[in-house]
Every structure is written in structure tokens, then in C-alpha cells.
Amino acid sequence: MTERKGYAGNGLVHVKNPHLDSMDEDVLYHLNLGTKTHNLPVMFGDVKFVCVGGSPNRMKAFAQFMHKELGLEGDGKDLKDICAGTDRYSMYKAGPVLSISHGMGVPSISIMLHELIKLLHHAKCRDVTIIRIGTSGGLGIDPGTVVITDIAVDSFFKARFEQVILDNIVVRSTELDKDLVEELLNCSKEIHYFPTLIGNTMCTYDFYEGQGRLDGALCSFSNEKKLEYLKRAYDAGVRNIEMESTVFAAICGLCGLKAAVVCVALLNRLEGDQIKAPHEVLVEYQQRPQHLISIFIKKRLGLYNQMELLDNAFFLNK
């Protein structure tokens, strides 16, 4: 059984669940929000961009950065965690930009996406673009390279996400919006201090054995087998490896959200398994996708000033 994506023609977020209409209240438990306890249209109705990433601290920093970049009132340092009543996820809002953490791996981001998409639906948000920004292991590329995902693939290099529902395996498409990919690549041409490319992203269910690492608590294969597998992945178009992209692409596509994945490579997996770059280098790497997305958002809003690139103060002098 294969499910395909479908965009809602009116720009609304499309929820494919007939049971929601019969519910007296929808409690978004893991976000500490609900349709009776919160006025979701007032709180979130102006949201046009949703950016998600694994780390709560990173997504708070991104929200503060966007608050500054959009010229919003105040310094952004007092932004409140909208999900403060739970320790599962963190959420911050800077004007039309929502910044949310999703934890690590397919199950964690899946739970967040279900409740986030219902939130956008209840809030009657229109024409929302959602982007995952994060870190990844590169494949045949230099550390610090930013990869815009063309197609999210599984460990067999197939563009699919398999979801077990009851006792059935449902296969979902992992296609991402091609126009959005090209738009992001064009935005990257404004930035000259780090490389950006389009490539396939492989999503795994594990950080160690699932990604062919030799340094976990378990390992049943040789270095030669590992390199042979990773080279086959490279030949299949894979340029980075992470743990969320397939389910992200599948769920967003089915619910009518224009989605993209933009991740920086922290290392080249063909040269090793462990991340050895100094902390300050890794911090700067992690800011690169944020910088690209900030240009994208400001261009969409008509706020982009090319002269800002002569400064880059937030990234280079922070």
C-alpha cells in the first residue's frame, strides 16, 4: 500500500484524519497545547515559516536570530518557550517564524510533526513552508558543506518511508518540493564563505550500526564492508546521512506542506566515524543552515538587503 502526497488548493494545512472533526477537544499533549486551553488561531494564525531541528538550544538561538533579522521589537533574549509545560519539545515564535525542536530520530520527530501539523490546522495557517535545519554526516564532501536535500532515501537508497500501521506496512513517498529546493539553492549563491549543494539524504534508524559506524557498543562488520556500503550510497547520489528526513518528507507531503531539509555536514564519513572538530568550529558549522534559511525567509518577506552579507556579524563575530 503506497500513499502519495497532496497539497490543499486553498493553502490550508491538510489533515488527513476524519476522526478529528468529531473530537470535542484536541489535546496536543507533547506540546502542552490544546484547542480548549489555548486560542490557537490568535497565537499562531500568522505563521508562514516553520523551522524544526533536533536541539532545543539551537532552535531557541535560531528564533532569537530571526527576531533580530526581522527587525522585531526588543532584543529577542526574552523569547518564551511556548512548550515550557513539557520537557519533550521546545517552541519559540519570532513574528511569522515558528522554531521548534524535534529531538533525535524518526519516532521523536514523528510525534512532534503530528501535533505541530494539527496545531497549524487548528490555527488556520495558510501557505506554510516547513524546513528542517540540522546537522549530518557528510559523504564525499568537506565538513562544513551545507546539503539541500533533493530526495530523502532509506538505507537501501530508495525514496520511501515505511510506516507500520496496525499490522500493515504502509509505504509513503519521500519527495520534497523541487521548486523550494531550487529557491534555497539560489539563496545560497548570496553566501560565499561556505559551500552549498543539492544531494540525496539518507535517513537511518540508528546513529551507530545503522550508519555503518565502527565505534559503537556493537559492530558486526569490517571497515572494508563499511566503506563499500558508503561508496555505494555515494554512487546512488547520497551526500549526507541523518535520522529524520524520510518521515519528515512523508508526513509533510501528505499534509500539503511545502517542505525542505537543509543540513550541514560535520564530517566526511568516508574519512572516519567520530566528530573531532573543535567545539567553536562545530558551533559555526551549525549556524550555516540558519544563515541560509534567514536569507530565504527575508527574501520571501521582501526584507532582504544584500549589503548585510558584508557583515555576517552574527555568525563570524558571535
XYZ file of C-alpha atoms in Angstrom:
318
model
C 0.000 0.000 0.000
C 1.501 3.310 -1.093
C 0.303 6.766 -0.098
C 1.073 9.842 -2.163
C 1.321 13.473 -1.167
C -1.327 16.025 -1.996
C -1.397 19.771 -1.482
C -4.547 21.589 -0.376
C -5.616 24.065 -3.060
C -6.643 26.782 -0.582
C -3.248 26.913 1.127
C -4.545 25.464 4.395
C -2.697 22.675 6.134
C -4.449 19.470 5.140
C -5.051 16.976 7.972
C -5.968 13.525 6.706
C -7.875 12.256 9.730
C -11.715 12.197 9.685
C -11.836 11.443 13.409
C -10.599 14.910 14.370
C -13.909 16.528 13.375
C -15.827 14.502 15.969
C -13.494 15.370 18.860
C -14.768 17.850 21.441
C -11.187 18.859 22.256
C -7.805 18.134 20.709
C -5.060 17.994 23.319
C -1.601 18.387 21.801
C -0.095 16.604 24.764
C 3.606 16.690 23.889
C 3.457 20.401 23.031
C 1.446 21.337 26.147
C -1.212 22.993 23.970
C -4.867 22.301 23.209
C -7.896 23.589 21.336
C -9.803 24.415 24.535
C -6.950 25.659 26.684
C -5.365 27.901 24.042
C -6.611 30.224 21.287
C -4.510 28.662 18.558
C -5.649 30.981 15.686
C -4.667 34.038 17.725
C -1.373 32.528 18.874
C -0.255 31.002 15.568
C -2.531 32.189 12.765
C 0.157 34.437 11.218
C 2.781 31.677 10.960
C 4.212 31.316 7.440
C 7.523 29.573 8.151
C 8.200 26.661 10.479
C 11.780 25.630 11.140
C 12.465 22.421 13.048
C 15.715 20.996 14.380
C 16.921 18.469 16.898
C 18.330 20.653 19.670
C 16.176 22.885 21.925
C 19.055 25.303 22.479
C 19.784 25.540 18.751
C 16.151 26.280 17.929
C 15.976 28.933 20.638
C 19.108 30.550 19.211
C 17.575 30.432 15.733
C 14.374 32.108 16.950
C 16.418 34.838 18.629
C 18.458 35.278 15.455
C 15.316 35.567 13.304
C 13.812 38.020 15.803
C 16.825 40.245 15.185
C 16.921 39.660 11.419
C 13.237 40.541 11.020
C 13.676 43.761 12.998
C 11.093 42.819 15.599
C 10.635 44.869 18.750
C 13.014 44.075 21.598
C 16.256 42.120 21.566
C 14.661 38.661 21.444
C 16.526 37.444 24.516
C 13.300 37.143 26.488
C 11.531 34.872 23.982
C 9.445 32.383 25.941
C 9.312 28.650 25.352
C 5.701 28.085 24.297
C 6.027 24.410 25.308
C 7.548 25.189 28.698
C 4.978 22.983 30.429
C 6.579 19.880 28.932
C 10.182 18.713 28.656
C 9.652 16.883 25.345
C 9.993 19.746 22.871
C 10.709 23.472 22.851
C 8.925 26.043 20.676
C 9.635 29.718 20.051
C 7.899 32.282 17.833
C 9.502 35.264 16.098
C 6.824 37.037 14.061
C 5.742 34.697 11.252
C 8.529 32.218 12.078
C 7.956 29.248 14.381
C 11.073 27.468 15.645
C 10.634 24.016 17.223
C 12.914 21.252 18.458
C 12.145 17.680 17.428
C 14.648 15.564 19.332
C 16.628 12.811 17.641
C 15.383 10.134 15.280
C 12.261 9.119 13.364
C 9.968 8.398 16.353
C 10.713 11.700 18.091
C 10.209 13.943 15.051
C 7.136 11.937 14.009
C 5.341 12.640 17.291
C 6.209 16.326 17.082
C 5.063 16.588 13.450
C 1.655 15.040 14.150
C 0.942 17.618 16.842
C 2.590 20.524 15.012
C 0.553 19.894 11.868
C -2.656 19.656 13.884
C -1.672 22.938 15.553
C -1.230 24.637 12.147
C -4.548 23.154 11.020
C -6.455 24.344 14.089
C -4.784 27.769 13.826
C -5.978 28.039 10.189
C -2.492 28.867 8.946
C -2.125 29.293 5.180
C 0.730 28.798 2.734
C 3.140 27.451 5.330
C 6.668 26.413 4.401
C 8.406 23.986 6.758
C 12.154 23.391 6.794
C 14.258 21.001 8.844
C 17.614 22.573 9.667
C 20.218 20.411 11.308
C 23.483 18.543 11.301
C 24.501 15.402 9.472
C 27.383 13.192 8.455
C 28.689 14.112 5.018
C 29.525 11.598 2.313
C 32.378 12.541 -0.005
C 32.051 16.235 0.845
C 34.062 18.590 3.040
C 32.997 19.244 6.635
C 31.013 22.466 6.816
C 29.263 21.873 3.493
C 25.523 22.584 3.563
C 23.349 19.994 1.802
C 19.888 20.853 0.486
C 18.069 17.541 0.204
C 16.897 16.567 -3.262
C 15.335 13.242 -2.248
C 15.199 11.615 1.182
C 16.112 7.923 0.890
C 16.214 4.958 3.236
C 19.137 2.642 4.000
C 18.561 0.845 0.686
C 18.826 4.205 -1.177
C 15.102 4.059 -2.006
C 12.864 7.171 -1.909
C 10.376 5.724 0.558
C 9.309 5.683 4.188
C 7.796 2.520 5.602
C 5.275 3.066 8.399
C 3.844 0.134 10.330
C 0.129 0.841 10.924
C -1.692 -1.827 12.928
C -0.272 -4.943 11.236
C 0.244 -3.386 7.806
C 3.346 -1.821 6.271
C 2.369 1.398 4.508
C 4.898 2.881 2.070
C 4.912 6.663 1.803
C 6.579 8.918 -0.729
C 9.559 10.982 0.436
C 9.545 13.503 -2.401
C 10.325 17.079 -1.437
C 9.240 20.240 -3.209
C 11.568 20.733 -6.202
C 10.795 24.438 -6.605
C 11.638 25.059 -2.946
C 14.937 23.193 -3.350
C 15.896 25.413 -6.283
C 14.808 28.548 -4.432
C 17.032 27.619 -1.497
C 19.964 26.880 -3.798
C 19.557 30.316 -5.397
C 19.577 31.884 -1.922
C 22.822 30.061 -1.150
C 24.522 31.891 -4.028
C 24.392 35.019 -1.879
C 26.744 33.348 0.624
C 30.405 32.908 -0.239
C 32.059 31.644 2.939
C 30.708 28.081 2.832
C 29.733 25.670 0.025
C 26.151 24.537 -0.572
C 24.970 21.720 -2.828
C 21.919 19.634 -3.655
C 22.113 15.899 -2.940
C 20.175 12.917 -1.687
C 19.962 12.479 2.079
C 19.952 9.019 3.630
C 17.816 8.618 6.737
C 18.628 5.788 9.166
C 17.007 4.495 12.356
C 20.282 4.433 14.270
C 23.401 6.575 14.688
C 25.897 3.727 15.056
C 25.398 0.384 13.295
C 22.631 1.806 11.112
C 25.062 4.370 9.704
C 27.937 1.924 9.331
C 29.970 3.216 12.255
C 32.762 1.114 13.727
C 32.792 2.870 17.122
C 29.519 1.802 18.755
C 28.979 -0.706 21.552
C 28.115 -3.256 18.854
C 29.697 -3.789 15.451
C 29.443 -6.903 13.275
C 31.159 -5.706 10.078
C 34.624 -4.750 8.894
C 35.972 -1.380 7.846
C 36.119 -2.703 4.275
C 32.414 -3.633 4.352
C 31.552 -0.228 5.790
C 33.443 1.667 3.086
C 31.982 -0.495 0.336
C 28.466 0.346 1.577
C 29.131 4.064 1.961
C 30.665 4.242 -1.516
C 27.562 2.564 -2.950
C 25.487 5.189 -1.153
C 27.624 7.933 -2.674
C 27.225 6.415 -6.140
C 23.443 6.434 -5.558
C 23.583 10.203 -5.042
C 23.687 10.296 -1.239
C 25.688 13.247 0.078
C 24.746 13.193 3.744
C 23.266 10.930 6.417
C 20.900 11.807 9.254
C 17.925 10.318 11.142
C 14.752 12.275 10.350
C 14.388 13.224 6.675
C 12.249 10.362 5.312
C 9.440 10.626 7.859
C 9.643 14.418 7.688
C 9.214 14.394 3.906
C 6.451 11.774 4.048
C 4.260 13.424 6.685
C 4.691 16.967 5.373
C 3.916 15.885 1.821
C 0.731 14.061 2.810
C -0.479 17.088 4.764
C 0.119 19.613 1.991
C 3.137 21.377 3.443
C 5.903 22.636 1.156
C 8.930 21.107 2.870
C 12.722 21.114 2.622
C 15.677 19.675 4.529
C 18.856 21.730 4.931
C 21.689 20.181 6.943
C 25.363 20.914 7.425
C 27.914 18.085 7.294
C 30.050 17.863 10.434
C 32.480 15.348 8.925
C 33.154 13.240 5.847
C 32.122 9.683 6.751
C 34.468 8.243 4.122
C 37.330 9.551 6.280
C 36.143 8.496 9.735
C 33.299 7.953 12.186
C 33.917 10.365 15.050
C 33.414 14.121 15.037
C 36.746 15.649 16.019
C 36.386 19.303 15.044
C 36.787 21.808 17.921
C 33.632 22.987 19.644
C 33.838 26.514 18.266
C 34.136 25.145 14.717
C 31.084 22.918 15.204
C 29.081 25.854 16.579
C 29.881 27.882 13.456
C 29.004 24.934 11.211
C 25.618 24.580 12.917
C 24.828 28.227 12.201
C 25.309 27.830 8.446
C 21.878 26.331 7.644
C 20.326 29.021 9.845
C 22.063 31.729 7.845
C 20.806 30.288 4.562
C 17.237 29.981 5.838
C 17.276 33.523 7.188
C 18.085 34.814 3.690
C 15.287 32.659 2.251
C 12.729 33.962 4.755
C 13.745 37.588 4.349
C 13.583 37.306 0.566
C 10.110 35.798 0.805
C 9.049 38.694 3.050
C 10.720 41.345 0.899
C 13.148 42.284 3.691
C 16.416 41.045 2.259
C 19.303 43.504 1.942
C 22.304 42.169 0.034
C 24.658 44.531 1.854
C 24.064 42.564 5.034
C 26.376 39.881 3.701
C 29.323 42.242 4.079
C 28.838 41.992 7.810
C 27.837 38.435 8.813
C 28.373 39.658 12.354
C 26.096 37.126 13.983
C 27.940 34.173 12.504
C 31.531 35.323 12.367
C 31.829 37.500 15.477
C 29.373 35.919 17.897
